[in-house]
Coordinates of C-alpha atoms in Angstrom, one line a residue:
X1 CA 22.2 -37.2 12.7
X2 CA 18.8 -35.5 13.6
X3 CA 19.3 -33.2 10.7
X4 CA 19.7 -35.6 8.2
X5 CA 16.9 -37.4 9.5
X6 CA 14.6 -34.2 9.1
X7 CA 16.1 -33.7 5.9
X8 CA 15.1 -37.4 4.5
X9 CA 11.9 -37.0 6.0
X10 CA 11.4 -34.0 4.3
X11 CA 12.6 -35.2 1.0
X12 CA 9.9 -38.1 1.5
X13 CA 6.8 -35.7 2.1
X14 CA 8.1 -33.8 -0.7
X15 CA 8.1 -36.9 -3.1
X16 CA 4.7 -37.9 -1.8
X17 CA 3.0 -34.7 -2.5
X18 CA 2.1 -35.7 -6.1
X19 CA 1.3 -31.8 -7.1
X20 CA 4.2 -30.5 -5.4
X21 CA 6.3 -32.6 -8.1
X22 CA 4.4 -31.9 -11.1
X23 CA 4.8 -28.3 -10.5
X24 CA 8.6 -29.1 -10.1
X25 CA 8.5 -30.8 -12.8
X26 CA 6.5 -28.1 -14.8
X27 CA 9.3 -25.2 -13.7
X28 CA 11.9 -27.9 -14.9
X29 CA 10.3 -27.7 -18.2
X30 CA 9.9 -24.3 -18.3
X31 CA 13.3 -23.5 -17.8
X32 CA 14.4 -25.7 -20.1
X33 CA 12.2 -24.8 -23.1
X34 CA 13.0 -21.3 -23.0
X35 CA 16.9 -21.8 -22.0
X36 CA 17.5 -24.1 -25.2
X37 CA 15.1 -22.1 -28.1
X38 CA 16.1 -18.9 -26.0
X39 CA 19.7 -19.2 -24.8
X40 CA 20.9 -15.9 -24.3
X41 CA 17.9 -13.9 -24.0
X42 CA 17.2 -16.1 -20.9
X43 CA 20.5 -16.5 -19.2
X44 CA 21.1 -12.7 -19.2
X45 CA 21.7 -11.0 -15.4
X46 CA 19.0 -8.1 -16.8
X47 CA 16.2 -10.4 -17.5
X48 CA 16.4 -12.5 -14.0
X49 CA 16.8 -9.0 -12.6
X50 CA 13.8 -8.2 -14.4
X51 CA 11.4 -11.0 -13.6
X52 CA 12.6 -10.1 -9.7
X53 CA 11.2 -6.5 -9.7
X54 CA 7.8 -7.8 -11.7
X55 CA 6.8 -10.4 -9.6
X56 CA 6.7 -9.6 -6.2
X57 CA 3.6 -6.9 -7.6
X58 CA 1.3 -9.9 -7.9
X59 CA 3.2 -12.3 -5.8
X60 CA 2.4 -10.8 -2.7
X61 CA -0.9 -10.5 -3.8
X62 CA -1.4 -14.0 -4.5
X63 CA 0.1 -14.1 -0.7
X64 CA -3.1 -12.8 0.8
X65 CA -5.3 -14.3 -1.3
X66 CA -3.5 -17.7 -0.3
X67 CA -4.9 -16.9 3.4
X68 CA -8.1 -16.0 2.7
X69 CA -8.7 -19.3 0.1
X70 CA -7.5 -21.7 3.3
X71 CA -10.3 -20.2 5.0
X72 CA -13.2 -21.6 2.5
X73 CA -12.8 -17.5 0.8
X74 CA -11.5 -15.2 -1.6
X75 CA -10.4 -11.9 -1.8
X76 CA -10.9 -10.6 -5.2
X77 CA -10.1 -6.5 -4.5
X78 CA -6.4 -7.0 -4.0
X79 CA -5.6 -5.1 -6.6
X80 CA -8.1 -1.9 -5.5
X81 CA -6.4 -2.2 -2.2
X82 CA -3.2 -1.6 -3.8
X83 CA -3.9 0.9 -5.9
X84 CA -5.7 2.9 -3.0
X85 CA -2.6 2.5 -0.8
X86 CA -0.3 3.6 -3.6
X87 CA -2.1 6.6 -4.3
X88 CA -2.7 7.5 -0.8
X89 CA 1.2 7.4 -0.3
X90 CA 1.7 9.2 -3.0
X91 CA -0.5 12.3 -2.6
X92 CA 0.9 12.2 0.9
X93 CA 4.9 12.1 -0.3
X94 CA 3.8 14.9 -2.7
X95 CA 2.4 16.6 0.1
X96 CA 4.9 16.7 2.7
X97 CA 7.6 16.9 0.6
X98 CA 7.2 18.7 -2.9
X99 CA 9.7 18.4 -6.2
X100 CA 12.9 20.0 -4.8
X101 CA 12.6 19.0 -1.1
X102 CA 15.0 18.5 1.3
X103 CA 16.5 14.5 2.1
X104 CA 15.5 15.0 6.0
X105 CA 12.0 16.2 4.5
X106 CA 12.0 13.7 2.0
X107 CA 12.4 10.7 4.0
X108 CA 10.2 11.8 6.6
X109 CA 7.6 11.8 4.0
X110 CA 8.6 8.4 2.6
X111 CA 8.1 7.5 6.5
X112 CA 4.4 8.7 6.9
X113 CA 3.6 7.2 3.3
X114 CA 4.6 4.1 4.2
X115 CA 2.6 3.7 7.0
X116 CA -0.5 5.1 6.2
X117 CA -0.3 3.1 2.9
X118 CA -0.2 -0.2 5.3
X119 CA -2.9 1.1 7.9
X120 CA -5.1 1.5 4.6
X121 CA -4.8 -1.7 3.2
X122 CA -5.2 -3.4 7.3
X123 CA -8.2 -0.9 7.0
X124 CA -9.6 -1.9 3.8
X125 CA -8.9 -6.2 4.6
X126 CA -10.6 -5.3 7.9
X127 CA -13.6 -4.4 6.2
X128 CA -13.6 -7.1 3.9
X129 CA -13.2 -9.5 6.9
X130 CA -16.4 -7.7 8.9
X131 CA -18.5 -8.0 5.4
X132 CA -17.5 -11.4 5.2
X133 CA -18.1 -12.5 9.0
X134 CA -20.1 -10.3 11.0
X135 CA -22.3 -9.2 7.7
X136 CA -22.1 -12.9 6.2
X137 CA -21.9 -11.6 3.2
X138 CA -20.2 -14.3 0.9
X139 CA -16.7 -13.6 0.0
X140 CA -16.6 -13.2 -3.2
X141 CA -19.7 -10.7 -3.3
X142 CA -18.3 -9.0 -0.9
X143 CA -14.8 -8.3 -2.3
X144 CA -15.9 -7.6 -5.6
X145 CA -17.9 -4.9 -4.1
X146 CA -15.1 -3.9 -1.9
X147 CA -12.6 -3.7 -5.4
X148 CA -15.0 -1.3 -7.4
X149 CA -15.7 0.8 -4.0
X150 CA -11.6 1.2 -3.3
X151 CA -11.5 2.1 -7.2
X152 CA -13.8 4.5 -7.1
X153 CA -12.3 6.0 -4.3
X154 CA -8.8 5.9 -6.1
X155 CA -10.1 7.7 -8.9
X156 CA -11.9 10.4 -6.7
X157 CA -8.5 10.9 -5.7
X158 CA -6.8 10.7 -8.5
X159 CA -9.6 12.5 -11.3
X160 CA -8.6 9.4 -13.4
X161 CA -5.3 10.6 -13.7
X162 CA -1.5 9.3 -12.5
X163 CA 0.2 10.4 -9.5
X164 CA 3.8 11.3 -10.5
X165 CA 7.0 13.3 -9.1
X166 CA 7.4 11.5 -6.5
X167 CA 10.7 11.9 -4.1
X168 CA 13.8 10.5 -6.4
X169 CA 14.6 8.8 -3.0
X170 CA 11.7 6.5 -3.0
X171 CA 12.7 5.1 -6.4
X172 CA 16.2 4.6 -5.3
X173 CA 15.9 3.1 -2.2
X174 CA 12.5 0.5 -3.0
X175 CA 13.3 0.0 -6.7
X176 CA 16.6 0.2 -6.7
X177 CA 19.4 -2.3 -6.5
X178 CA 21.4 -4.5 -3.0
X179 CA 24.8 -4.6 -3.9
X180 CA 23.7 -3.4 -7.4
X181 CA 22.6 -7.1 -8.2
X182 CA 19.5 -7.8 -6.0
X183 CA 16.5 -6.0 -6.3
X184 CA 14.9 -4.8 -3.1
X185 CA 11.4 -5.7 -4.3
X186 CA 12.7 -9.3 -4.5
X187 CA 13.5 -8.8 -0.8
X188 CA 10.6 -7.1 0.1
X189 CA 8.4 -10.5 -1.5
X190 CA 11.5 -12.9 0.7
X191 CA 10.8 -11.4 3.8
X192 CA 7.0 -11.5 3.3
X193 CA 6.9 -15.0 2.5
X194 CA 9.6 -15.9 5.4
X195 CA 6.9 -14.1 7.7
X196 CA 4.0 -16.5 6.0
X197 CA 5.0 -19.5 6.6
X198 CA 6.4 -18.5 10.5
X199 CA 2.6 -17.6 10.8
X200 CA 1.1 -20.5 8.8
X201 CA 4.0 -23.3 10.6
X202 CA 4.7 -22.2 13.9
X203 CA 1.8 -20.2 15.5
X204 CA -1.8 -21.3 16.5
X205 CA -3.1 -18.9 13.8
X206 CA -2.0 -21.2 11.0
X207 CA -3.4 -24.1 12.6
X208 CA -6.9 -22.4 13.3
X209 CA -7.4 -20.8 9.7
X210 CA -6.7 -24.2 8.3
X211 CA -9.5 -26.5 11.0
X212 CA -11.7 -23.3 9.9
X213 CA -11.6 -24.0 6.1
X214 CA -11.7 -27.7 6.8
X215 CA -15.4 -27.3 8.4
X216 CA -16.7 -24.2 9.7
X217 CA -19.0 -25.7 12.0
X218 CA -16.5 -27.6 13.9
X219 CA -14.0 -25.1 14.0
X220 CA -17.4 -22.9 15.7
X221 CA -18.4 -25.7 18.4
X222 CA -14.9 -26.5 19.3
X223 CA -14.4 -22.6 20.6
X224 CA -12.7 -20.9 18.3
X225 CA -13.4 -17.1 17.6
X226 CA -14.1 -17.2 14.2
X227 CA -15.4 -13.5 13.4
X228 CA -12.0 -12.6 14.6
X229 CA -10.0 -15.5 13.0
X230 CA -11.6 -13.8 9.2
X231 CA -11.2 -10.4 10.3
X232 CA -7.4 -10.6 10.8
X233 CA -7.2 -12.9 7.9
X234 CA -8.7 -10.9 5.4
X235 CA -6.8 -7.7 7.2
X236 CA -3.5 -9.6 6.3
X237 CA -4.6 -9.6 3.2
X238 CA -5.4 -6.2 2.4
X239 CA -1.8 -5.4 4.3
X240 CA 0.1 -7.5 1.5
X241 CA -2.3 -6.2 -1.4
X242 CA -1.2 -2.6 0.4
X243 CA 2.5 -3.7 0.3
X244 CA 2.0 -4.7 -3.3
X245 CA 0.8 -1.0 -3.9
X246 CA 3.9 0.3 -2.5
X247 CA 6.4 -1.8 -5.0
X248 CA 4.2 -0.8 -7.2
X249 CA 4.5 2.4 -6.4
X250 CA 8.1 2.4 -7.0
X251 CA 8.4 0.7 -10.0
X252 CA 6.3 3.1 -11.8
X253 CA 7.2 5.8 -10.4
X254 CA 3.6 6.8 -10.3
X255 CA 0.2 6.1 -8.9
X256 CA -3.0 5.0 -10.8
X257 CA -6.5 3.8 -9.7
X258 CA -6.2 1.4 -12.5
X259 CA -2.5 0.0 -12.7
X260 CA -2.7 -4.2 -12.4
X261 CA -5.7 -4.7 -14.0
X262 CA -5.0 -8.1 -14.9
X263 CA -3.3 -9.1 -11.4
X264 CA -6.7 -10.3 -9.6
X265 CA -7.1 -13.0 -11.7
X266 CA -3.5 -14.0 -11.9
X267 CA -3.5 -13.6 -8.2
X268 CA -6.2 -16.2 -8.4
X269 CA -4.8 -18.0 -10.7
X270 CA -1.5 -18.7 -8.8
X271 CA -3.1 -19.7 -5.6
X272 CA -5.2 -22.3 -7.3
X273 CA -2.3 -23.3 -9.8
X274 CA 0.0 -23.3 -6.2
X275 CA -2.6 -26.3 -5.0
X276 CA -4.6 -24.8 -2.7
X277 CA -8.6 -25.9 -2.2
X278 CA -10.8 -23.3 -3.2
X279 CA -12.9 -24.9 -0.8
X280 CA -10.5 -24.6 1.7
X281 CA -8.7 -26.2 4.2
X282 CA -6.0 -27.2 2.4
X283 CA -2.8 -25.6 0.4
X284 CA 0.9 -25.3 1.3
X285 CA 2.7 -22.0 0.8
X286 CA 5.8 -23.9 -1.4
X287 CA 3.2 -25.1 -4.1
X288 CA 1.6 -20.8 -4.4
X289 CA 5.5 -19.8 -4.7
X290 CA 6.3 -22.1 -7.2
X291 CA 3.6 -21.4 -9.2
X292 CA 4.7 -17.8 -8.9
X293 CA 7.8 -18.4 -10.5
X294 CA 6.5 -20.9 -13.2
X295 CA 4.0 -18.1 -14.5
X296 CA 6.7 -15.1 -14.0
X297 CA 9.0 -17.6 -16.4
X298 CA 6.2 -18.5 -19.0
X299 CA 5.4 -14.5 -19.3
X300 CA 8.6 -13.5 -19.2
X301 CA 9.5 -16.4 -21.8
X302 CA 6.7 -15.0 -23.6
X303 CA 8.7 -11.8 -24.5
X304 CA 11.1 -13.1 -26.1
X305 CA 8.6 -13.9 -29.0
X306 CA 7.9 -10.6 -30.9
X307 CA 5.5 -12.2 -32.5
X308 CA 2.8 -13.2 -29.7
X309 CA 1.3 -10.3 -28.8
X310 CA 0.5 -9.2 -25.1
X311 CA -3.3 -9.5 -25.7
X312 CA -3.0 -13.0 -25.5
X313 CA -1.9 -12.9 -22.0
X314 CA -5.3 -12.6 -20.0
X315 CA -6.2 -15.7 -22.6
X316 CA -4.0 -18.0 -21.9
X317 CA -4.1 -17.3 -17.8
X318 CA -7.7 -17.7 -18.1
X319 CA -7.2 -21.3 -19.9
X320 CA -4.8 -22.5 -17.3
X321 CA -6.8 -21.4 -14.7
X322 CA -9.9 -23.3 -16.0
X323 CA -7.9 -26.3 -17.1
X324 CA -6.0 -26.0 -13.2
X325 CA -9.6 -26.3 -11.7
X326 CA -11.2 -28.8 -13.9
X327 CA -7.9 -31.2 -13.6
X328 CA -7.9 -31.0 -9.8
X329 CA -11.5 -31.5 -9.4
X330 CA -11.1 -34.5 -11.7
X331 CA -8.3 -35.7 -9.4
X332 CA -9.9 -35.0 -6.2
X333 CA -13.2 -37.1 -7.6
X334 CA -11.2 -40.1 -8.7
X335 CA -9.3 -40.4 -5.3
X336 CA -13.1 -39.9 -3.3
X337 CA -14.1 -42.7 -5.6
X338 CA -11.5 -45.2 -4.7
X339 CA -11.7 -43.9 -1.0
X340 CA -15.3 -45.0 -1.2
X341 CA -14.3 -48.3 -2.9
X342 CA -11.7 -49.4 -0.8
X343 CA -13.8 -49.1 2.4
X344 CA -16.4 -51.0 0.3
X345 CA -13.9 -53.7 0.0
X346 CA -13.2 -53.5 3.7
X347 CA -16.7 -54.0 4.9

């Protein structure tokens, strides 16, 4: 009985969030568009298999940048974390364990790789969450600065050039196939978000980040550490950006100080799309993954048009952004407006 009781009520916060249901509705659409003009080109087993290996790159990302928007910031060097980690993993699986190595050699690489691609990216967010607290340097200044500094230091690394030859058992294992249907990278992004919402739902963490991008000042005066409460934020975020690196990493089979150009501002994009406040203080985790999958649809959709060409891409992501922003500051000024009327009409 208690079940179904949580269930209904769940089913009634769901219908009252009013974004929540337009991007239902917009998914809906989506899915329907491209599975009547586009029957069997979108029903195929290769093309969901496909869109699950391509998102999780920028979905994670988006992940981090979720965090850091709750908090009244940004982080806009995602991608140069990723990139930094990636190479960094690479030169070290190249390293330890050169074409023609051994499996015990190779996975032992894959091992040390793996972690010091992570302790980079917690490295790099931590630095992004001391410019950003201790510094007070505002976020978006600072993580710009932060992107081109991790990109310069990715093509110091790199001369400009891609890291390849990696060990054939990284590819196998993180872009290969469970049960040769489900690709790992699509459980990589599962357990990451599973491991969001725990943090964001059921610890004191969630609950503190969200009072700090409601006001700052309160959040200060009611005793709550909040140099620490940005540093680990914006370290989560380069730790996802860093786990981006490493799916990355295996779906190219390479390393490159430039790879996901465009993912910052689709990152972006889906976080604001997903309905969270760039002002922060508000945004649920269900409304940044569905706008995940609605924008891994539309681009994958996209493909099945010969005729539109990629270039248009970065165009129309940067229209829906703008048109995202302007309609929910429209929305959030007409429902101040009657806020202010009704307790008008009240006094």
């Amino acid at each position: 009985m208690q079940t179904l009781l949580s269930r209904s009520g769940s089913l009634r916060a769901l219908s009252r969030d009013t974004h929540l249901t337009r991007l239902l509705v917009m998914l809906a659409v989506l899915v329907g568009f491209f599975a009547i003009v586009k029957t069997e080109g979108f029903f195929n087993l290769l093309t969901w298999q496909s869109m699950a290996i391509q998102f999780p790159e920028f979905g994670l990302m988006a992940l981090g940048v979720m965090l850091t928007m709750i908090t009244a910031g940004i982080d806009l060097s995602v991608v140069g974390v990723a990139n930094m980690a990636a190479i960094g993993a690479a030169v070290v699986m190249l390293g330890m364990a050169p074409r023609g190595a051994d499996p015990a050699t190779a996975t032992g690489a894959i091992a040390v790789a793996i972690c010091l691609a992570l302790a980079t990216g917690a490295a790099a967010g931590a630095l992004n969450g001391f410019l950003v607290a201790k510094v007070r340097i505002p976020p978006i200044l600072a993580t710009l600065g932060t992107f081109e500094l991790f990109t310069g230091i990715a093509i110091l690394i790199t001369g400009g050039k891609p890291k390849s030859g990696l060990p054939a058992l990284y590819g196998e294992v993180f872009a290969g196939k469970l049960f040769g249907l489900i690709p790992v990278p699509l459980i990589v992004f599962a357990v990451a978000t599973v491991l969001i919402w725990l943090l964001m739902t059921r610890t004191a963490f969630g609950t503190k980040i969200y009072m700090l991008g409601t006001n700052a000042t309160a959040a200060r005066f009611s005793g709550l550490n909040t140099t620490s409460l940005l540093v680990r934020t914006y370290t989560l975020s380069g730790l996802y950006a860093s786990l981006a690196g490493l799916v990355m990493l295996a779906n190219y089979n390479s390393a490159k100080a430039d790879y996901g150009s465009t993912y910052t501002l689709l990152a972006v994009l889906i976080v604001v799309l997903g309905g969270v406040n760039p002002n922060g203080g508000n945004g649920r985790l269900l409304g940044v993954v569905l706008a995940i999958l609605i924008l891994q649809i539309l681009s994958s959709g996209l493909n099945m048009f010969p005729n539109i060409s990629n270039f248009y891409r970065p165009l129309i992501w940067g229209g829906v952004l703008l048109a995202v922003i302007t309609a929910n500051h429209l929305s959030g000024r007409r429902s101040s407006h009657r806020t202010s009327k009704g307790k008008g009409q009240t006094k």
